[in-house]
PDB file of C-alpha atoms in Angstrom:
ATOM      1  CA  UNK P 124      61.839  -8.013  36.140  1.00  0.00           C
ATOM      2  CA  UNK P 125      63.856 -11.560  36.156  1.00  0.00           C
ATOM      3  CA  UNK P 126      62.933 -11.165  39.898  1.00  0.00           C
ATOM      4  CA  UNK P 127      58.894 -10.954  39.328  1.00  0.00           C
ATOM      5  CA  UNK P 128      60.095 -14.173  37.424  1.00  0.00           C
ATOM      6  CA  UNK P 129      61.976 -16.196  40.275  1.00  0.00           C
ATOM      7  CA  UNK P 130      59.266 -14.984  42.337  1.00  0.00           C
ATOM      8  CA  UNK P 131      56.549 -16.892  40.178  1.00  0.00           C
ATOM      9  CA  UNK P 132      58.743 -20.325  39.554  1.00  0.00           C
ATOM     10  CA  UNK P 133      59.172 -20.426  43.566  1.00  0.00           C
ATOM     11  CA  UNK P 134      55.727 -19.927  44.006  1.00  0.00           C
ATOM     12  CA  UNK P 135      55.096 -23.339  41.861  1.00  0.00           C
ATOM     13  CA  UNK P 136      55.441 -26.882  43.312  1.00  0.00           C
ATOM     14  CA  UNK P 137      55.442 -30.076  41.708  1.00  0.00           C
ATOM     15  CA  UNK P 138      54.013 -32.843  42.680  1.00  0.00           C
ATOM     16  CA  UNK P 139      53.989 -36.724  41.246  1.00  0.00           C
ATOM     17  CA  UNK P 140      50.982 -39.005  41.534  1.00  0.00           C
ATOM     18  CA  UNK P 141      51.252 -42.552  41.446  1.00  0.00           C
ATOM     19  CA  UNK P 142      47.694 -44.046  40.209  1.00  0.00           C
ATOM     20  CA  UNK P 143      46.614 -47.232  39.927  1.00  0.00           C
ATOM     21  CA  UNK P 144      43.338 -48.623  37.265  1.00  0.00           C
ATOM     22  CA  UNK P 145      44.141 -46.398  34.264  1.00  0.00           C
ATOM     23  CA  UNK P 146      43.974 -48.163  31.248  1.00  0.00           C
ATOM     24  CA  UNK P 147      43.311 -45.944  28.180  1.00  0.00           C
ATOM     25  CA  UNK P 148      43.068 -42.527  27.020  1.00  0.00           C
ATOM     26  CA  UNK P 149      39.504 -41.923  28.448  1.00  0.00           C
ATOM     27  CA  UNK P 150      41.402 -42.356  31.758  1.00  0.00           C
ATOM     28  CA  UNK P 151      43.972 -40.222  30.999  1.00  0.00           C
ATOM     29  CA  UNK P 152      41.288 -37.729  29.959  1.00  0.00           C
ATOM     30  CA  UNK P 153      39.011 -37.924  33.291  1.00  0.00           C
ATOM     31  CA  UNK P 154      41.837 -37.965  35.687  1.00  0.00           C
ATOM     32  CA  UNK P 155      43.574 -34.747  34.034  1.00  0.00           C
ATOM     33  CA  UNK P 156      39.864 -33.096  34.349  1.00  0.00           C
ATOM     34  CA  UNK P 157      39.342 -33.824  38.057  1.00  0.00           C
ATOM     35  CA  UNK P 158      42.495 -33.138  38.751  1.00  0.00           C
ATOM     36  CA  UNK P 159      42.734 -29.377  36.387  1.00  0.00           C
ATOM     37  CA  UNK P 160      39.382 -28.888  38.582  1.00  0.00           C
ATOM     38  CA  UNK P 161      41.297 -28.477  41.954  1.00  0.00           C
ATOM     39  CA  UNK P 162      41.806 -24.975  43.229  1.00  0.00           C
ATOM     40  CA  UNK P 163      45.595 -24.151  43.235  1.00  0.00           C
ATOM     41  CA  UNK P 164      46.782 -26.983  40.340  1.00  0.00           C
ATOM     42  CA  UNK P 165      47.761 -25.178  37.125  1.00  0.00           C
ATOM     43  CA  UNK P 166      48.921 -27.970  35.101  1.00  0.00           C
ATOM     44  CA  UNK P 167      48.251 -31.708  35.184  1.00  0.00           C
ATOM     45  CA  UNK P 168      50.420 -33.999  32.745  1.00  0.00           C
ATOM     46  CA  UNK P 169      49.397 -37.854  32.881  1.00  0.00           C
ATOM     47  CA  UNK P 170      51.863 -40.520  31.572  1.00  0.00           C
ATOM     48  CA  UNK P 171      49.765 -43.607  31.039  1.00  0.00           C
ATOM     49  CA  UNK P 172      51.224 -46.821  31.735  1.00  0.00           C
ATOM     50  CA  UNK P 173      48.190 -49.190  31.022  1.00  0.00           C
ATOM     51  CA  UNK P 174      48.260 -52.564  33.374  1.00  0.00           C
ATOM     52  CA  UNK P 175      50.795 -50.695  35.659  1.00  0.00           C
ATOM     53  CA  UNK P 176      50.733 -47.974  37.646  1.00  0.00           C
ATOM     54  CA  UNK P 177      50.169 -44.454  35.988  1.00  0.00           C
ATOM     55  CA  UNK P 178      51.718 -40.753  36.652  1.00  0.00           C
ATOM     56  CA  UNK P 179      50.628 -37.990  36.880  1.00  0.00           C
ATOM     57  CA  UNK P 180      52.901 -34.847  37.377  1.00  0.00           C
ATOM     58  CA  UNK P 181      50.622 -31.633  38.423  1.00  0.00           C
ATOM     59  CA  UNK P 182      51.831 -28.015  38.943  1.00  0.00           C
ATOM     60  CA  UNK P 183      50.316 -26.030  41.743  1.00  0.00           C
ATOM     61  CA  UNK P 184      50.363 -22.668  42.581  1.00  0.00           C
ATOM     62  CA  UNK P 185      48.703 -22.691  46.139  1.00  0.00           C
ATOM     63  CA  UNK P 186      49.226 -25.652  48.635  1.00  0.00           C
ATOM     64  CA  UNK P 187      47.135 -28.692  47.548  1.00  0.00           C
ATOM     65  CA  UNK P 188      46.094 -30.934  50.812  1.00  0.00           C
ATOM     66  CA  UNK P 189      46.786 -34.632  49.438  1.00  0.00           C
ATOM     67  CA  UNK P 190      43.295 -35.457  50.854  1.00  0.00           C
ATOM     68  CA  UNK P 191      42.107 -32.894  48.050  1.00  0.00           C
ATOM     69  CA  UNK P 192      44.091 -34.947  45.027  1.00  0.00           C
ATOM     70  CA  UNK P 193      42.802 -38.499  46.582  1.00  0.00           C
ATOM     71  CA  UNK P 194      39.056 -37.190  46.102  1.00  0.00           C
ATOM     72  CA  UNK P 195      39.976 -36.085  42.935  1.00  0.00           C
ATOM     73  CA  UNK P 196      41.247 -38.960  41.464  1.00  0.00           C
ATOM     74  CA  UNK P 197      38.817 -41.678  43.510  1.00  0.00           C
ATOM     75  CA  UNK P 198      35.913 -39.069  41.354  1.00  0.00           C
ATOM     76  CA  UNK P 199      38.013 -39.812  38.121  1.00  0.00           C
ATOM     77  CA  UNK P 200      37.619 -43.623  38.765  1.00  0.00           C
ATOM     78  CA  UNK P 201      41.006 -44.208  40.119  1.00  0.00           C
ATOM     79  CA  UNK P 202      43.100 -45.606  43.074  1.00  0.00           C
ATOM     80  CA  UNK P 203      46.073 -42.904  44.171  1.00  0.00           C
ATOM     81  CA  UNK P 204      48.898 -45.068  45.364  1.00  0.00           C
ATOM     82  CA  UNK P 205      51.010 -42.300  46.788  1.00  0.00           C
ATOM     83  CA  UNK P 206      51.953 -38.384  46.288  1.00  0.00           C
ATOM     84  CA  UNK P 207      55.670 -37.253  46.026  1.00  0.00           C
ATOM     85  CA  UNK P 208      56.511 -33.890  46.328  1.00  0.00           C
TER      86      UNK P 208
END
């Protein structure tokens, strides 16, 4: 079973988000929606860094085309500086 297991945590990718014009919690809150909305991303955490440029750190399951995370954060509101995986 600890196979099934390794299986699983190779099939997950992380990737980090650098976004620019979040300033509060309601920013937080509609980037982690758009972004839990894309096909393939199983967990989004945001760390907000108000005046500065945000992260956000989402877990996929599926390949994610960065094109697909820039129209999800320009619907949030936001300005995606770059995407590190």
């Amino acid at each position: 079973m600890s196979n099934e297991s390794g299986r699983e945590a190779m099939n997950q990718n992380d990737i980090t988000l650098k976004i620019d014009g979040m300033t509060c919690g309601h920013c937080v809150s509609s980037v982690t929606e758009e972004l839990t909305a894309v096909p393939g991303i199983s967990n989004v955490e945001v760390a907000l860094t108000a005046g500065g440029t945000s992260t956000a750190t989402i877990t996929t399951t599926a390949a994610v085309e960065n094109s697909v995370l820039e129209a999800a954060v320009i619907e949030a509101g936001y300005t995606l500086v770059s995407v590190n995986a």
